Amino acid sequence: MSVPPALEAAWATFAAQEVPPVVGAVAWTNLCTRYGEAHRHYHTYQHLIDLLDLAAARPWRDAGRVQAVIWWHDVIYDPWQRDNEARSAAEAAAALQSWGWPAERRQWVETVIRATARHEPLTGDPDELAFLDMDLAVLARPAEAYDAYAAAIRREYRHVPGSLYRRGRRQVLEAFLQRPHIYFTARARAEWEDAARANLARELNQ
């Protein structure tokens, strides 16, 4: 899978502002390799592009740290394992330390990536809440696009027998529906909450 030019351009902009040139090239190669892995069908280059596009349309306290979360939050994605978020967070922290980022800034990135394991905030920071919302924006897509997302997730877990997958998927969907709100910010609730709930309920009834 070739790297989309839009993604390469986005990295160049981020790297020019946040990354020392030599280590930036190493990081970019690593990210391209990871997000281009053959077993990925949703957690791909396109997922990064979608998040970067959403991020570009939002105000941030620190846009650079949010972009770091976007780039690294799924860098480790092994559907056979349960610690992807923790491993992604650790890899992000190591990279940011090598770039000379201050401890507080890189620790924030690490914590927010860990928060994606349950999609529950760990800092309460507005940037974290908005990122977690963006990462679930896919739930509110039009029905056809949502179905394509759900099918892509199933392909990533094709090693799981159908009955077990359906049970696990049902638990995930029901957990979101049982929340008072799927999204944490007023903007995301206004834009996505109703559509997301409709999609989740529809999938549960299939």
Tab-separated table of C-alpha atoms in Angstrom:
chain	number	residue	atom	x	y	z
A	1	MET	CA	0.000	0.000	0.000
A	2	SER	CA	1.530	3.296	-1.071
A	3	VAL	CA	1.559	6.264	1.264
A	4	PRO	CA	-1.023	8.893	0.239
A	5	PRO	CA	0.593	12.204	-0.757
A	6	ALA	CA	-1.747	14.043	1.612
A	7	LEU	CA	-0.382	12.061	4.528
A	8	GLU	CA	3.214	12.694	3.535
A	9	ALA	CA	2.478	16.413	3.271
A	10	ALA	CA	0.841	16.425	6.705
A	11	TRP	CA	3.858	14.720	8.229
A	12	ALA	CA	6.215	17.208	6.573
A	13	THR	CA	4.292	20.093	8.127
A	14	PHE	CA	4.239	18.462	11.563
A	15	ALA	CA	7.893	17.458	11.403
A	16	ALA	CA	9.030	20.926	10.358
A	17	GLN	CA	7.518	22.323	13.547
A	18	GLU	CA	8.068	19.535	16.049
A	19	VAL	CA	10.721	17.013	14.991
A	20	PRO	CA	14.521	17.153	14.607
A	21	PRO	CA	15.283	16.344	10.935
A	22	VAL	CA	17.370	13.172	11.342
A	23	VAL	CA	15.131	11.387	13.838
A	24	GLY	CA	12.081	12.659	11.969
A	25	ALA	CA	13.029	10.638	8.910
A	26	VAL	CA	13.405	7.507	11.032
A	27	ALA	CA	10.047	8.096	12.690
A	28	TRP	CA	8.326	8.639	9.356
A	29	THR	CA	9.683	5.392	7.950
A	30	ASN	CA	8.495	3.535	11.038
A	31	LEU	CA	5.017	5.053	10.879
A	32	CYS	CA	4.660	4.237	7.189
A	33	THR	CA	5.668	0.636	7.804
A	34	ARG	CA	3.316	0.169	10.728
A	35	TYR	CA	0.206	1.794	9.294
A	36	GLY	CA	0.788	0.009	5.997
A	37	GLU	CA	0.736	-3.475	7.534
A	38	ALA	CA	-1.249	-6.004	5.530
A	39	HIS	CA	-3.511	-7.051	8.407
A	40	ARG	CA	-4.900	-3.527	8.798
A	41	HIS	CA	-8.154	-2.682	7.067
A	42	TYR	CA	-9.515	0.202	9.148
A	43	HIS	CA	-6.502	1.317	11.215
A	44	THR	CA	-4.660	2.443	8.107
A	45	TYR	CA	-3.234	5.538	6.437
A	46	GLN	CA	-6.788	6.655	5.728
A	47	HIS	CA	-7.655	6.637	9.422
A	48	LEU	CA	-4.778	9.031	10.028
A	49	ILE	CA	-5.904	11.276	7.183
A	50	ASP	CA	-9.457	11.358	8.528
A	51	LEU	CA	-8.255	12.371	11.988
A	52	LEU	CA	-5.856	14.982	10.662
A	53	ASP	CA	-8.655	16.510	8.589
A	54	LEU	CA	-10.934	16.662	11.619
A	55	ALA	CA	-8.150	18.121	13.742
A	56	ALA	CA	-7.465	20.855	11.200
A	57	ALA	CA	-11.013	22.138	11.665
A	58	ARG	CA	-10.803	22.394	15.459
A	59	PRO	CA	-9.124	24.767	17.919
A	60	TRP	CA	-6.509	23.258	20.234
A	61	ARG	CA	-4.578	24.351	23.277
A	62	ASP	CA	-1.538	22.553	21.848
A	63	ALA	CA	-2.039	21.319	18.304
A	64	GLY	CA	1.396	19.715	18.139
A	65	ARG	CA	0.789	17.304	20.974
A	66	VAL	CA	-2.615	16.386	19.514
A	67	GLN	CA	-0.977	15.600	16.194
A	68	ALA	CA	1.546	13.408	17.991
A	69	VAL	CA	-1.347	11.457	19.493
A	70	ILE	CA	-2.906	11.070	16.055
A	71	TRP	CA	0.308	9.779	14.498
A	72	TRP	CA	1.091	7.292	17.260
A	73	HIS	CA	-2.209	6.197	18.777
A	74	ASP	CA	-2.485	3.078	16.581
A	75	VAL	CA	1.173	2.617	15.669
A	76	ILE	CA	1.024	-0.806	17.334
A	77	TYR	CA	-2.025	-2.673	16.109
A	78	ASP	CA	-2.007	-6.428	16.564
A	79	PRO	CA	-5.543	-7.861	16.684
A	80	TRP	CA	-4.187	-10.906	18.505
A	81	GLN	CA	-3.033	-8.806	21.473
A	82	ARG	CA	-4.759	-6.729	24.152
A	83	ASP	CA	-2.035	-4.222	24.950
A	84	ASN	CA	-1.844	-2.289	21.693
A	85	GLU	CA	-2.665	1.066	23.259
A	86	ALA	CA	-0.104	0.675	26.043
A	87	ARG	CA	2.587	-0.366	23.573
A	88	SER	CA	1.688	2.481	21.204
A	89	ALA	CA	1.855	4.933	24.106
A	90	ALA	CA	5.258	3.640	25.166
A	91	GLU	CA	6.600	3.905	21.629
A	92	ALA	CA	5.288	7.459	21.334
A	93	ALA	CA	6.877	8.447	24.633
A	94	ALA	CA	10.231	7.030	23.569
A	95	ALA	CA	10.121	8.855	20.245
A	96	LEU	CA	9.143	12.173	21.798
A	97	GLN	CA	11.863	11.864	24.415
A	98	SER	CA	14.428	11.323	21.671
A	99	TRP	CA	13.150	14.512	20.036
A	100	GLY	CA	13.733	16.486	23.210
A	101	TRP	CA	10.090	17.153	24.024
A	102	PRO	CA	9.507	18.307	27.631
A	103	ALA	CA	8.417	15.555	30.016
A	104	GLU	CA	4.987	17.065	30.685
A	105	ARG	CA	4.184	17.303	26.989
A	106	ARG	CA	5.231	13.772	26.089
A	107	GLN	CA	3.527	12.348	29.179
A	108	TRP	CA	0.291	13.954	28.051
A	109	VAL	CA	0.619	12.256	24.659
A	110	GLU	CA	1.336	8.918	26.309
A	111	THR	CA	-1.649	9.245	28.647
A	112	VAL	CA	-4.110	10.184	25.923
A	113	ILE	CA	-3.030	7.251	23.770
A	114	ARG	CA	-3.628	4.979	26.754
A	115	ALA	CA	-7.095	6.506	27.101
A	116	THR	CA	-8.063	5.105	23.703
A	117	ALA	CA	-8.085	1.593	25.188
A	118	ARG	CA	-11.508	2.285	26.712
A	119	HIS	CA	-12.229	5.632	25.100
A	120	GLU	CA	-12.577	7.156	28.526
A	121	PRO	CA	-10.622	10.311	29.417
A	122	LEU	CA	-7.692	10.076	31.800
A	123	THR	CA	-6.740	13.754	32.023
A	124	GLY	CA	-10.007	15.627	31.489
A	125	ASP	CA	-8.086	18.104	29.360
A	126	PRO	CA	-10.207	19.664	26.576
A	127	ASP	CA	-7.707	18.539	23.936
A	128	GLU	CA	-7.978	14.963	25.165
A	129	LEU	CA	-11.782	15.051	25.115
A	130	ALA	CA	-11.848	16.426	21.582
A	131	PHE	CA	-9.358	13.835	20.340
A	132	LEU	CA	-11.302	10.937	21.858
A	133	ASP	CA	-14.411	12.277	20.147
A	134	MET	CA	-12.667	12.492	16.783
A	135	ASP	CA	-11.406	8.938	17.106
A	136	LEU	CA	-15.041	7.816	17.346
A	137	ALA	CA	-16.356	10.090	14.597
A	138	VAL	CA	-16.580	7.028	12.354
A	139	LEU	CA	-19.530	5.814	14.407
A	140	ALA	CA	-21.592	8.707	13.068
A	141	ARG	CA	-20.883	8.251	9.376
A	142	PRO	CA	-23.709	7.692	6.878
A	143	ALA	CA	-25.016	4.134	7.007
A	144	GLU	CA	-23.076	2.853	3.997
A	145	ALA	CA	-19.784	4.268	5.264
A	146	TYR	CA	-20.462	2.964	8.756
A	147	ASP	CA	-21.116	-0.502	7.369
A	148	ALA	CA	-17.814	-0.354	5.483
A	149	TYR	CA	-16.051	0.546	8.734
A	150	ALA	CA	-17.722	-2.337	10.587
A	151	ALA	CA	-16.741	-4.734	7.802
A	152	ALA	CA	-13.142	-3.502	7.938
A	153	ILE	CA	-12.980	-4.138	11.675
A	154	ARG	CA	-14.324	-7.649	11.115
A	155	ARG	CA	-11.588	-8.276	8.552
A	156	GLU	CA	-8.990	-7.232	11.099
A	157	TYR	CA	-10.428	-9.855	13.444
A	158	ARG	CA	-11.004	-12.522	10.837
A	159	HIS	CA	-9.060	-14.988	12.986
A	160	VAL	CA	-11.859	-14.841	15.585
A	161	PRO	CA	-14.724	-17.322	15.029
A	162	GLY	CA	-18.002	-15.684	14.021
A	163	SER	CA	-19.948	-16.421	17.197
A	164	LEU	CA	-17.165	-15.134	19.434
A	165	TYR	CA	-16.686	-12.038	17.312
A	166	ARG	CA	-20.384	-11.203	17.356
A	167	ARG	CA	-20.491	-11.588	21.130
A	168	GLY	CA	-17.488	-9.340	21.640
A	169	ARG	CA	-18.687	-6.780	19.141
A	170	ARG	CA	-22.102	-6.693	20.807
A	171	GLN	CA	-20.476	-5.993	24.158
A	172	VAL	CA	-18.549	-3.077	22.688
A	173	LEU	CA	-21.582	-1.561	20.984
A	174	GLU	CA	-23.814	-1.984	24.023
A	175	ALA	CA	-21.206	-0.385	26.260
A	176	PHE	CA	-21.210	2.732	24.096
A	177	LEU	CA	-25.002	2.857	23.962
A	178	GLN	CA	-25.256	2.540	27.738
A	179	ARG	CA	-23.206	5.661	28.277
A	180	PRO	CA	-25.119	8.866	28.985
A	181	HIS	CA	-23.211	10.288	26.020
A	182	ILE	CA	-20.914	8.578	23.525
A	183	TYR	CA	-19.030	11.841	22.973
A	184	PHE	CA	-17.456	14.122	25.547
A	185	THR	CA	-17.655	17.583	23.978
A	186	ALA	CA	-20.725	19.636	23.205
A	187	ARG	CA	-19.624	20.051	19.600
A	188	ALA	CA	-19.284	16.317	18.989
A	189	ARG	CA	-22.576	15.587	20.702
A	190	ALA	CA	-24.323	18.092	18.490
A	191	GLU	CA	-22.651	16.815	15.310
A	192	TRP	CA	-22.447	13.068	15.865
A	193	GLU	CA	-24.335	11.700	18.879
A	194	ASP	CA	-27.686	10.942	17.249
A	195	ALA	CA	-26.189	9.412	14.109
A	196	ALA	CA	-23.750	7.292	16.104
A	197	ARG	CA	-26.482	5.901	18.327
A	198	ALA	CA	-28.606	5.090	15.296
A	199	ASN	CA	-25.727	3.233	13.627
A	200	LEU	CA	-24.850	1.238	16.732
A	201	ALA	CA	-28.467	0.264	17.317
A	202	ARG	CA	-28.845	-0.729	13.683
A	203	GLU	CA	-25.759	-2.951	13.804
A	204	LEU	CA	-26.995	-4.607	16.980
A	205	ASN	CA	-30.280	-5.446	15.278
A	206	GLN	CA	-28.691	-7.016	12.198
